[in-house]
Amino acid sequence: MHILRSRITDAWESMSKAERTACSFLLRSTPEHLLYASAATLGSESGTSNATIVRTFQKLGYSGLSDLKRELAAPFTDSVSPEERLKQRISHLGESFDESTASVWTEAEELIELARGTLSSTETSRSVDIIARARRSFVYGIGLSSVAALHLSLRLRRVGLDSTHLVDDGFLLADQLLPIGADDVLIMFVPGRLTPVIDSIVEHARALGCPIVFVTDELGESMRDRTDAVLQVPRTPTGISDESFIALLVADIIIQGIATVAPEAALGASHSLNRLRRRLGY
């Protein structure tokens, strides 16, 4: 909350009366409450409006409520156990099914809005070019991000590109890394934690001269000099929606980009896939 307080202090003189009212309410709120509240809820509780809350966040230098939630979630996640976070999430969502449903839709909308502002079109275009030119794509994801990795690898094959999902871990991972060469591309979904395994994979690819596309939430700046493209992908700060939600959308953006630059390969793969499905009785 100290960052929020500092931003409010710096912007106070330039704020309207309604924006100051909103800020006073934000300062009286707990981080946990702000973490699970929607802009509409904050507008109602502060006696202002949804639009005022949005303008206030922008005046404070945030791209939106999700941006503030990401800032608040870091120390909250480090200091509170997963079990306690779940209890608090359930408590804040309430017992109403309609309220819990609305919270999922609201967070999804906020994450999409945040992703639109953080995903660089230059980095995305560079990623598409690297992947489209590569001989093969090797796609790796840690934890729940393996869902996005599998999704991208499958869809790359469906637009005519050779792709392998690096699904093994530990001892067998070395076998899957063995075929990687300088003409390939390594695509890594790593939201926020650089483990020794991930560090070793990155160094292995760099030693081979294999380009790396790194999809992350928190590691963008630290990995920029070690990779060829970095895609900034915000993830849920609350756990209400799936951690890989935005990563799945970014994978789809990559696929659409590749289909645009290589339409004939994509159409050929689509025809072959449908022919195979018919032969298999589907």
PDB file of C-alpha atoms in Angstrom:
ATOM      1  CA  MET A   1       0.000   0.000   0.000  1.00  0.00           C
ATOM      2  CA  HIS A   2       2.949   2.350   0.443  1.00  0.00           C
ATOM      3  CA  ILE A   3       3.348   2.674  -3.347  1.00  0.00           C
ATOM      4  CA  LEU A   4      -0.343   3.516  -3.733  1.00  0.00           C
ATOM      5  CA  ARG A   5      -0.081   6.058  -0.898  1.00  0.00           C
ATOM      6  CA  SER A   6       2.966   7.650  -2.532  1.00  0.00           C
ATOM      7  CA  ARG A   7       1.208   7.921  -5.892  1.00  0.00           C
ATOM      8  CA  ILE A   8      -1.822   9.538  -4.275  1.00  0.00           C
ATOM      9  CA  THR A   9       0.389  12.082  -2.502  1.00  0.00           C
ATOM     10  CA  ASP A  10       2.131  12.996  -5.771  1.00  0.00           C
ATOM     11  CA  ALA A  11      -1.104  13.367  -7.752  1.00  0.00           C
ATOM     12  CA  TRP A  12      -3.319  14.908  -5.037  1.00  0.00           C
ATOM     13  CA  GLU A  13      -3.090  18.554  -6.180  1.00  0.00           C
ATOM     14  CA  SER A  14      -4.132  17.687  -9.731  1.00  0.00           C
ATOM     15  CA  MET A  15      -7.175  15.653  -8.698  1.00  0.00           C
ATOM     16  CA  SER A  16     -10.851  16.587  -8.773  1.00  0.00           C
ATOM     17  CA  LYS A  17     -13.015  16.438  -5.651  1.00  0.00           C
ATOM     18  CA  ALA A  18     -14.515  13.091  -6.724  1.00  0.00           C
ATOM     19  CA  GLU A  19     -11.073  11.627  -7.423  1.00  0.00           C
ATOM     20  CA  ARG A  20      -9.862  12.725  -3.980  1.00  0.00           C
ATOM     21  CA  THR A  21     -12.906  11.058  -2.439  1.00  0.00           C
ATOM     22  CA  ALA A  22     -12.044   7.865  -4.290  1.00  0.00           C
ATOM     23  CA  CYS A  23      -8.421   8.054  -3.123  1.00  0.00           C
ATOM     24  CA  SER A  24      -9.441   8.580   0.489  1.00  0.00           C
ATOM     25  CA  PHE A  25     -11.568   5.457   0.271  1.00  0.00           C
ATOM     26  CA  LEU A  26      -8.723   3.457  -1.307  1.00  0.00           C
ATOM     27  CA  LEU A  27      -6.420   4.419   1.545  1.00  0.00           C
ATOM     28  CA  ARG A  28      -8.995   3.298   4.121  1.00  0.00           C
ATOM     29  CA  SER A  29      -9.412  -0.081   2.381  1.00  0.00           C
ATOM     30  CA  THR A  30      -7.337  -3.151   3.145  1.00  0.00           C
ATOM     31  CA  PRO A  31      -5.148  -4.686   0.422  1.00  0.00           C
ATOM     32  CA  GLU A  32      -7.237  -7.862   0.614  1.00  0.00           C
ATOM     33  CA  HIS A  33     -10.434  -5.945  -0.080  1.00  0.00           C
ATOM     34  CA  LEU A  34      -8.943  -4.104  -3.060  1.00  0.00           C
ATOM     35  CA  LEU A  35      -7.543  -7.353  -4.399  1.00  0.00           C
ATOM     36  CA  TYR A  36     -10.973  -8.923  -4.840  1.00  0.00           C
ATOM     37  CA  ALA A  37     -13.175  -5.888  -5.515  1.00  0.00           C
ATOM     38  CA  SER A  38     -14.353  -4.738  -8.937  1.00  0.00           C
ATOM     39  CA  ALA A  39     -14.226  -1.126 -10.144  1.00  0.00           C
ATOM     40  CA  ALA A  40     -18.018  -0.991  -9.923  1.00  0.00           C
ATOM     41  CA  THR A  41     -17.910  -2.176  -6.299  1.00  0.00           C
ATOM     42  CA  LEU A  42     -15.253   0.372  -5.369  1.00  0.00           C
ATOM     43  CA  GLY A  43     -17.249   3.115  -7.054  1.00  0.00           C
ATOM     44  CA  SER A  44     -20.365   2.195  -5.084  1.00  0.00           C
ATOM     45  CA  GLU A  45     -18.568   1.813  -1.757  1.00  0.00           C
ATOM     46  CA  SER A  46     -16.680   5.094  -2.135  1.00  0.00           C
ATOM     47  CA  GLY A  47     -19.813   7.036  -3.024  1.00  0.00           C
ATOM     48  CA  THR A  48     -18.404   7.990  -6.421  1.00  0.00           C
ATOM     49  CA  SER A  49     -18.842   5.908  -9.602  1.00  0.00           C
ATOM     50  CA  ASN A  50     -17.233   3.251 -11.745  1.00  0.00           C
ATOM     51  CA  ALA A  51     -16.010   5.932 -14.179  1.00  0.00           C
ATOM     52  CA  THR A  52     -14.479   7.976 -11.351  1.00  0.00           C
ATOM     53  CA  ILE A  53     -12.595   4.959 -10.046  1.00  0.00           C
ATOM     54  CA  VAL A  54     -11.211   4.238 -13.530  1.00  0.00           C
ATOM     55  CA  ARG A  55     -10.151   7.885 -14.007  1.00  0.00           C
ATOM     56  CA  THR A  56      -8.549   7.879 -10.558  1.00  0.00           C
ATOM     57  CA  PHE A  57      -6.427   4.842 -11.348  1.00  0.00           C
ATOM     58  CA  GLN A  58      -5.312   6.453 -14.600  1.00  0.00           C
ATOM     59  CA  LYS A  59      -4.478   9.689 -12.771  1.00  0.00           C
ATOM     60  CA  LEU A  60      -2.341   7.622 -10.371  1.00  0.00           C
ATOM     61  CA  GLY A  61      -0.399   6.073 -13.254  1.00  0.00           C
ATOM     62  CA  TYR A  62      -2.102   2.667 -13.314  1.00  0.00           C
ATOM     63  CA  SER A  63      -3.402   1.215 -16.563  1.00  0.00           C
ATOM     64  CA  GLY A  64      -6.426  -0.044 -14.635  1.00  0.00           C
ATOM     65  CA  LEU A  65      -7.603  -1.872 -11.537  1.00  0.00           C
ATOM     66  CA  SER A  66      -5.763  -5.057 -12.564  1.00  0.00           C
ATOM     67  CA  ASP A  67      -2.503  -3.098 -12.586  1.00  0.00           C
ATOM     68  CA  LEU A  68      -3.079  -2.063  -8.965  1.00  0.00           C
ATOM     69  CA  LYS A  69      -4.069  -5.622  -8.039  1.00  0.00           C
ATOM     70  CA  ARG A  70      -0.805  -6.994  -9.449  1.00  0.00           C
ATOM     71  CA  GLU A  71       1.103  -4.477  -7.329  1.00  0.00           C
ATOM     72  CA  LEU A  72      -0.847  -5.420  -4.207  1.00  0.00           C
ATOM     73  CA  ALA A  73      -0.695  -9.168  -4.836  1.00  0.00           C
ATOM     74  CA  ALA A  74       3.102  -9.547  -4.704  1.00  0.00           C
ATOM     75  CA  PRO A  75       3.661  -9.069  -0.939  1.00  0.00           C
ATOM     76  CA  PHE A  76       0.247 -10.581  -0.182  1.00  0.00           C
ATOM     77  CA  THR A  77       1.168 -13.787  -2.050  1.00  0.00           C
ATOM     78  CA  ASP A  78       4.555 -14.031  -0.355  1.00  0.00           C
ATOM     79  CA  SER A  79       3.255 -13.571   3.189  1.00  0.00           C
ATOM     80  CA  VAL A  80      -0.049 -15.474   3.177  1.00  0.00           C
ATOM     81  CA  SER A  81      -0.359 -19.237   2.778  1.00  0.00           C
ATOM     82  CA  PRO A  82      -2.365 -20.647  -0.184  1.00  0.00           C
ATOM     83  CA  GLU A  83      -4.973 -22.038   2.219  1.00  0.00           C
ATOM     84  CA  GLU A  84      -5.491 -18.652   3.864  1.00  0.00           C
ATOM     85  CA  ARG A  85      -5.674 -16.913   0.483  1.00  0.00           C
ATOM     86  CA  LEU A  86      -8.399 -19.350  -0.571  1.00  0.00           C
ATOM     87  CA  LYS A  87     -10.369 -18.658   2.626  1.00  0.00           C
ATOM     88  CA  GLN A  88     -10.069 -14.910   2.097  1.00  0.00           C
ATOM     89  CA  ARG A  89     -11.063 -15.220  -1.555  1.00  0.00           C
ATOM     90  CA  ILE A  90     -14.184 -17.192  -0.656  1.00  0.00           C
ATOM     91  CA  SER A  91     -14.994 -14.700   2.101  1.00  0.00           C
ATOM     92  CA  HIS A  92     -14.683 -11.702  -0.218  1.00  0.00           C
ATOM     93  CA  LEU A  93     -16.668 -13.325  -3.019  1.00  0.00           C
ATOM     94  CA  GLY A  94     -19.540 -14.120  -0.665  1.00  0.00           C
ATOM     95  CA  GLU A  95     -21.984 -16.963  -0.837  1.00  0.00           C
ATOM     96  CA  SER A  96     -24.012 -15.716  -3.827  1.00  0.00           C
ATOM     97  CA  PHE A  97     -23.473 -17.684  -7.024  1.00  0.00           C
ATOM     98  CA  ASP A  98     -24.286 -14.579  -9.058  1.00  0.00           C
ATOM     99  CA  GLU A  99     -21.638 -12.580  -7.199  1.00  0.00           C
ATOM    100  CA  SER A 100     -18.960 -15.239  -7.673  1.00  0.00           C
ATOM    101  CA  THR A 101     -19.859 -15.593 -11.352  1.00  0.00           C
ATOM    102  CA  ALA A 102     -19.673 -11.839 -11.869  1.00  0.00           C
ATOM    103  CA  SER A 103     -16.254 -11.724 -10.206  1.00  0.00           C
ATOM    104  CA  VAL A 104     -14.851 -14.200 -12.745  1.00  0.00           C
ATOM    105  CA  TRP A 105     -16.206 -12.196 -15.691  1.00  0.00           C
ATOM    106  CA  THR A 106     -14.950  -8.946 -14.173  1.00  0.00           C
ATOM    107  CA  GLU A 107     -11.435 -10.216 -13.582  1.00  0.00           C
ATOM    108  CA  ALA A 108     -11.284 -11.689 -17.094  1.00  0.00           C
ATOM    109  CA  GLU A 109     -12.288  -8.325 -18.562  1.00  0.00           C
ATOM    110  CA  GLU A 110      -9.723  -6.504 -16.430  1.00  0.00           C
ATOM    111  CA  LEU A 111      -6.933  -8.919 -17.386  1.00  0.00           C
ATOM    112  CA  ILE A 112      -7.735  -8.588 -21.080  1.00  0.00           C
ATOM    113  CA  GLU A 113      -7.702  -4.796 -20.755  1.00  0.00           C
ATOM    114  CA  LEU A 114      -4.349  -4.927 -18.967  1.00  0.00           C
ATOM    115  CA  ALA A 115      -2.893  -7.348 -21.523  1.00  0.00           C
ATOM    116  CA  ARG A 116      -3.892  -5.070 -24.395  1.00  0.00           C
ATOM    117  CA  GLY A 117      -1.752  -2.356 -22.852  1.00  0.00           C
ATOM    118  CA  THR A 118       1.257  -4.458 -21.855  1.00  0.00           C
ATOM    119  CA  LEU A 119       1.701  -6.776 -24.853  1.00  0.00           C
ATOM    120  CA  SER A 120       4.138  -5.127 -27.251  1.00  0.00           C
ATOM    121  CA  SER A 121       3.165  -5.326 -30.921  1.00  0.00           C
ATOM    122  CA  THR A 122       6.863  -5.085 -31.834  1.00  0.00           C
ATOM    123  CA  GLU A 123       7.794  -8.041 -29.625  1.00  0.00           C
ATOM    124  CA  THR A 124       4.787 -10.011 -30.868  1.00  0.00           C
ATOM    125  CA  SER A 125       5.694  -9.376 -34.506  1.00  0.00           C
ATOM    126  CA  ARG A 126       9.307 -10.388 -33.810  1.00  0.00           C
ATOM    127  CA  SER A 127       8.108 -13.584 -32.104  1.00  0.00           C
ATOM    128  CA  VAL A 128       5.889 -14.511 -35.048  1.00  0.00           C
ATOM    129  CA  ASP A 129       8.767 -13.937 -37.481  1.00  0.00           C
ATOM    130  CA  ILE A 130      11.191 -16.050 -35.424  1.00  0.00           C
ATOM    131  CA  ILE A 131       8.711 -18.920 -35.053  1.00  0.00           C
ATOM    132  CA  ALA A 132       7.607 -18.842 -38.696  1.00  0.00           C
ATOM    133  CA  ARG A 133      11.223 -19.050 -39.914  1.00  0.00           C
ATOM    134  CA  ALA A 134      12.328 -21.800 -37.529  1.00  0.00           C
ATOM    135  CA  ARG A 135      12.755 -25.409 -38.601  1.00  0.00           C
ATOM    136  CA  ARG A 136      10.981 -26.635 -35.471  1.00  0.00           C
ATOM    137  CA  SER A 137       9.431 -25.129 -32.359  1.00  0.00           C
ATOM    138  CA  PHE A 138      10.078 -26.562 -28.912  1.00  0.00           C
ATOM    139  CA  VAL A 139       7.500 -25.249 -26.427  1.00  0.00           C
ATOM    140  CA  TYR A 140       7.964 -25.400 -22.657  1.00  0.00           C
ATOM    141  CA  GLY A 141       5.696 -24.312 -19.826  1.00  0.00           C
ATOM    142  CA  ILE A 142       6.100 -24.562 -16.083  1.00  0.00           C
ATOM    143  CA  GLY A 143       3.200 -25.551 -13.813  1.00  0.00           C
ATOM    144  CA  LEU A 144      -0.187 -24.407 -15.077  1.00  0.00           C
ATOM    145  CA  SER A 145       1.576 -22.629 -17.944  1.00  0.00           C
ATOM    146  CA  SER A 146       2.165 -26.055 -19.478  1.00  0.00           C
ATOM    147  CA  VAL A 147      -1.486 -25.802 -20.565  1.00  0.00           C
ATOM    148  CA  ALA A 148      -0.650 -22.774 -22.726  1.00  0.00           C
ATOM    149  CA  ALA A 149       2.513 -24.500 -23.973  1.00  0.00           C
ATOM    150  CA  LEU A 150       0.566 -27.586 -25.065  1.00  0.00           C
ATOM    151  CA  HIS A 151      -2.087 -25.387 -26.677  1.00  0.00           C
ATOM    152  CA  LEU A 152       0.484 -23.419 -28.695  1.00  0.00           C
ATOM    153  CA  SER A 153       2.415 -26.513 -29.754  1.00  0.00           C
ATOM    154  CA  LEU A 154      -0.764 -28.209 -30.981  1.00  0.00           C
ATOM    155  CA  ARG A 155      -1.942 -25.167 -32.893  1.00  0.00           C
ATOM    156  CA  LEU A 156       1.501 -24.640 -34.468  1.00  0.00           C
ATOM    157  CA  ARG A 157       1.227 -28.099 -35.999  1.00  0.00           C
ATOM    158  CA  ARG A 158      -2.239 -27.222 -37.254  1.00  0.00           C
ATOM    159  CA  VAL A 159      -0.847 -24.267 -39.238  1.00  0.00           C
ATOM    160  CA  GLY A 160       1.852 -26.409 -40.810  1.00  0.00           C
ATOM    161  CA  LEU A 161       4.816 -25.950 -38.464  1.00  0.00           C
ATOM    162  CA  ASP A 162       6.786 -28.740 -36.816  1.00  0.00           C
ATOM    163  CA  SER A 163       6.393 -28.383 -33.060  1.00  0.00           C
ATOM    164  CA  THR A 164       7.220 -30.391 -29.934  1.00  0.00           C
ATOM    165  CA  HIS A 165       5.713 -29.833 -26.508  1.00  0.00           C
ATOM    166  CA  LEU A 166       8.441 -30.296 -23.892  1.00  0.00           C
ATOM    167  CA  VAL A 167       6.300 -32.195 -21.449  1.00  0.00           C
ATOM    168  CA  ASP A 168       8.899 -34.216 -19.539  1.00  0.00           C
ATOM    169  CA  ASP A 169      10.679 -32.953 -16.468  1.00  0.00           C
ATOM    170  CA  GLY A 170      13.719 -33.977 -14.464  1.00  0.00           C
ATOM    171  CA  PHE A 171      15.916 -36.713 -15.921  1.00  0.00           C
ATOM    172  CA  LEU A 172      13.841 -37.268 -19.096  1.00  0.00           C
ATOM    173  CA  LEU A 173      13.768 -33.572 -19.980  1.00  0.00           C
ATOM    174  CA  ALA A 174      17.344 -33.868 -21.235  1.00  0.00           C
ATOM    175  CA  ASP A 175      16.174 -36.381 -23.863  1.00  0.00           C
ATOM    176  CA  GLN A 176      13.587 -33.924 -25.156  1.00  0.00           C
ATOM    177  CA  LEU A 177      16.129 -31.093 -25.281  1.00  0.00           C
ATOM    178  CA  LEU A 178      18.699 -33.183 -27.155  1.00  0.00           C
ATOM    179  CA  PRO A 179      17.316 -32.559 -30.707  1.00  0.00           C
ATOM    180  CA  ILE A 180      17.267 -28.761 -30.377  1.00  0.00           C
ATOM    181  CA  GLY A 181      19.517 -26.965 -32.855  1.00  0.00           C
ATOM    182  CA  ALA A 182      20.404 -23.461 -34.005  1.00  0.00           C
ATOM    183  CA  ASP A 183      17.701 -23.559 -36.724  1.00  0.00           C
ATOM    184  CA  ASP A 184      14.941 -24.203 -34.183  1.00  0.00           C
ATOM    185  CA  VAL A 185      13.155 -21.909 -31.730  1.00  0.00           C
ATOM    186  CA  LEU A 186      12.543 -22.418 -28.016  1.00  0.00           C
ATOM    187  CA  ILE A 187       9.283 -20.915 -26.720  1.00  0.00           C
ATOM    188  CA  MET A 188       9.014 -20.724 -22.927  1.00  0.00           C
ATOM    189  CA  PHE A 189       5.970 -19.905 -20.782  1.00  0.00           C
ATOM    190  CA  VAL A 190       7.413 -18.852 -17.424  1.00  0.00           C
ATOM    191  CA  PRO A 191       5.112 -16.433 -15.525  1.00  0.00           C
ATOM    192  CA  GLY A 192       7.132 -15.353 -12.525  1.00  0.00           C
ATOM    193  CA  ARG A 193       9.792 -17.668 -11.132  1.00  0.00           C
ATOM    194  CA  LEU A 194      13.176 -18.481 -12.651  1.00  0.00           C
ATOM    195  CA  THR A 195      14.062 -21.972 -11.421  1.00  0.00           C
ATOM    196  CA  PRO A 196      17.443 -23.701 -11.893  1.00  0.00           C
ATOM    197  CA  VAL A 197      15.829 -25.969 -14.509  1.00  0.00           C
ATOM    198  CA  ILE A 198      14.525 -23.032 -16.533  1.00  0.00           C
ATOM    199  CA  ASP A 199      17.858 -21.250 -16.242  1.00  0.00           C
ATOM    200  CA  SER A 200      19.627 -24.382 -17.526  1.00  0.00           C
ATOM    201  CA  ILE A 201      17.241 -24.699 -20.485  1.00  0.00           C
ATOM    202  CA  VAL A 202      17.833 -21.063 -21.440  1.00  0.00           C
ATOM    203  CA  GLU A 203      21.616 -21.436 -21.235  1.00  0.00           C
ATOM    204  CA  HIS A 204      21.490 -24.663 -23.291  1.00  0.00           C
ATOM    205  CA  ALA A 205      19.565 -22.910 -26.073  1.00  0.00           C
ATOM    206  CA  ARG A 206      21.863 -19.887 -25.978  1.00  0.00           C
ATOM    207  CA  ALA A 207      24.934 -22.096 -26.277  1.00  0.00           C
ATOM    208  CA  LEU A 208      23.431 -23.694 -29.383  1.00  0.00           C
ATOM    209  CA  GLY A 209      22.490 -20.364 -30.929  1.00  0.00           C
ATOM    210  CA  CYS A 210      18.810 -21.312 -30.781  1.00  0.00           C
ATOM    211  CA  PRO A 211      16.528 -18.232 -30.556  1.00  0.00           C
ATOM    212  CA  ILE A 212      14.269 -17.976 -27.497  1.00  0.00           C
ATOM    213  CA  VAL A 213      10.787 -16.466 -27.234  1.00  0.00           C
ATOM    214  CA  PHE A 214      10.028 -15.867 -23.552  1.00  0.00           C
ATOM    215  CA  VAL A 215       6.412 -15.448 -22.392  1.00  0.00           C
ATOM    216  CA  THR A 216       6.248 -14.049 -18.848  1.00  0.00           C
ATOM    217  CA  ASP A 217       4.519 -11.783 -16.365  1.00  0.00           C
ATOM    218  CA  GLU A 218       7.299 -10.693 -14.017  1.00  0.00           C
ATOM    219  CA  LEU A 219      10.603 -11.701 -15.634  1.00  0.00           C
ATOM    220  CA  GLY A 220      10.540  -9.491 -18.716  1.00  0.00           C
ATOM    221  CA  GLU A 221      13.329  -7.092 -17.821  1.00  0.00           C
ATOM    222  CA  SER A 222      15.626  -9.720 -16.287  1.00  0.00           C
ATOM    223  CA  MET A 223      15.316 -12.011 -19.321  1.00  0.00           C
ATOM    224  CA  ARG A 224      15.419  -9.427 -22.091  1.00  0.00           C
ATOM    225  CA  ASP A 225      19.184  -9.670 -22.612  1.00  0.00           C
ATOM    226  CA  ARG A 226      19.114 -13.485 -22.551  1.00  0.00           C
ATOM    227  CA  THR A 227      16.296 -14.003 -25.054  1.00  0.00           C
ATOM    228  CA  ASP A 228      15.340 -12.886 -28.547  1.00  0.00           C
ATOM    229  CA  ALA A 229      11.773 -11.756 -27.810  1.00  0.00           C
ATOM    230  CA  VAL A 230       9.844 -11.185 -24.588  1.00  0.00           C
ATOM    231  CA  LEU A 231       6.048 -11.233 -24.488  1.00  0.00           C
ATOM    232  CA  GLN A 232       4.656  -9.552 -21.379  1.00  0.00           C
ATOM    233  CA  VAL A 233       1.597 -11.546 -20.283  1.00  0.00           C
ATOM    234  CA  PRO A 234      -0.212 -10.520 -17.066  1.00  0.00           C
ATOM    235  CA  ARG A 235      -1.662 -13.323 -14.940  1.00  0.00           C
ATOM    236  CA  THR A 236      -4.393 -13.361 -12.329  1.00  0.00           C
ATOM    237  CA  PRO A 237      -3.418 -11.675  -9.045  1.00  0.00           C
ATOM    238  CA  THR A 238      -6.279 -13.308  -7.155  1.00  0.00           C
ATOM    239  CA  GLY A 239      -6.610 -16.892  -8.345  1.00  0.00           C
ATOM    240  CA  ILE A 240     -10.228 -16.291  -9.403  1.00  0.00           C
ATOM    241  CA  SER A 241      -9.457 -17.058 -13.059  1.00  0.00           C
ATOM    242  CA  ASP A 242      -6.986 -19.548 -14.499  1.00  0.00           C
ATOM    243  CA  GLU A 243      -3.319 -18.575 -14.310  1.00  0.00           C
ATOM    244  CA  SER A 244      -2.793 -19.389 -18.001  1.00  0.00           C
ATOM    245  CA  PHE A 245      -5.898 -17.541 -19.254  1.00  0.00           C
ATOM    246  CA  ILE A 246      -4.103 -14.633 -20.951  1.00  0.00           C
ATOM    247  CA  ALA A 247      -1.208 -16.867 -22.045  1.00  0.00           C
ATOM    248  CA  LEU A 248      -3.719 -18.959 -24.019  1.00  0.00           C
ATOM    249  CA  LEU A 249      -4.977 -15.824 -25.757  1.00  0.00           C
ATOM    250  CA  VAL A 250      -1.425 -14.738 -26.573  1.00  0.00           C
ATOM    251  CA  ALA A 251      -0.766 -18.195 -28.053  1.00  0.00           C
ATOM    252  CA  ASP A 252      -3.802 -17.652 -30.300  1.00  0.00           C
ATOM    253  CA  ILE A 253      -2.453 -14.226 -31.325  1.00  0.00           C
ATOM    254  CA  ILE A 254       0.826 -15.876 -32.349  1.00  0.00           C
ATOM    255  CA  ILE A 255      -1.048 -18.486 -34.370  1.00  0.00           C
ATOM    256  CA  GLN A 256      -3.120 -15.881 -36.203  1.00  0.00           C
ATOM    257  CA  GLY A 257       0.054 -13.972 -37.004  1.00  0.00           C
ATOM    258  CA  ILE A 258       1.711 -17.068 -38.439  1.00  0.00           C
ATOM    259  CA  ALA A 259      -1.382 -17.946 -40.478  1.00  0.00           C
ATOM    260  CA  THR A 260      -1.279 -14.410 -41.904  1.00  0.00           C
ATOM    261  CA  VAL A 261       2.373 -14.547 -42.993  1.00  0.00           C
ATOM    262  CA  ALA A 262       2.213 -18.165 -44.240  1.00  0.00           C
ATOM    263  CA  PRO A 263      -1.401 -18.771 -45.370  1.00  0.00           C
ATOM    264  CA  GLU A 264      -0.605 -21.541 -47.851  1.00  0.00           C
ATOM    265  CA  ALA A 265       1.117 -23.699 -45.220  1.00  0.00           C
ATOM    266  CA  ALA A 266      -1.772 -23.117 -42.819  1.00  0.00           C
ATOM    267  CA  LEU A 267      -4.379 -24.082 -45.430  1.00  0.00           C
ATOM    268  CA  GLY A 268      -2.393 -27.146 -46.469  1.00  0.00           C
ATOM    269  CA  ALA A 269      -2.113 -28.335 -42.873  1.00  0.00           C
ATOM    270  CA  SER A 270      -5.836 -27.719 -42.323  1.00  0.00           C
ATOM    271  CA  HIS A 271      -6.760 -29.808 -45.382  1.00  0.00           C
ATOM    272  CA  SER A 272      -4.443 -32.630 -44.315  1.00  0.00           C
ATOM    273  CA  LEU A 273      -5.806 -32.593 -40.771  1.00  0.00           C
ATOM    274  CA  ASN A 274      -9.428 -32.770 -41.933  1.00  0.00           C
ATOM    275  CA  ARG A 275      -8.593 -35.570 -44.367  1.00  0.00           C
ATOM    276  CA  LEU A 276      -6.987 -37.565 -41.564  1.00  0.00           C
ATOM    277  CA  ARG A 277      -9.958 -36.971 -39.296  1.00  0.00           C
ATOM    278  CA  ARG A 278     -12.360 -38.272 -41.932  1.00  0.00           C
ATOM    279  CA  ARG A 279     -10.256 -41.404 -42.388  1.00  0.00           C
ATOM    280  CA  LEU A 280     -10.366 -41.947 -38.637  1.00  0.00           C
ATOM    281  CA  GLY A 281     -14.131 -41.644 -38.661  1.00  0.00           C
ATOM    282  CA  TYR A 282     -14.465 -38.125 -37.247  1.00  0.00           C
TER     283      TYR A 282
END
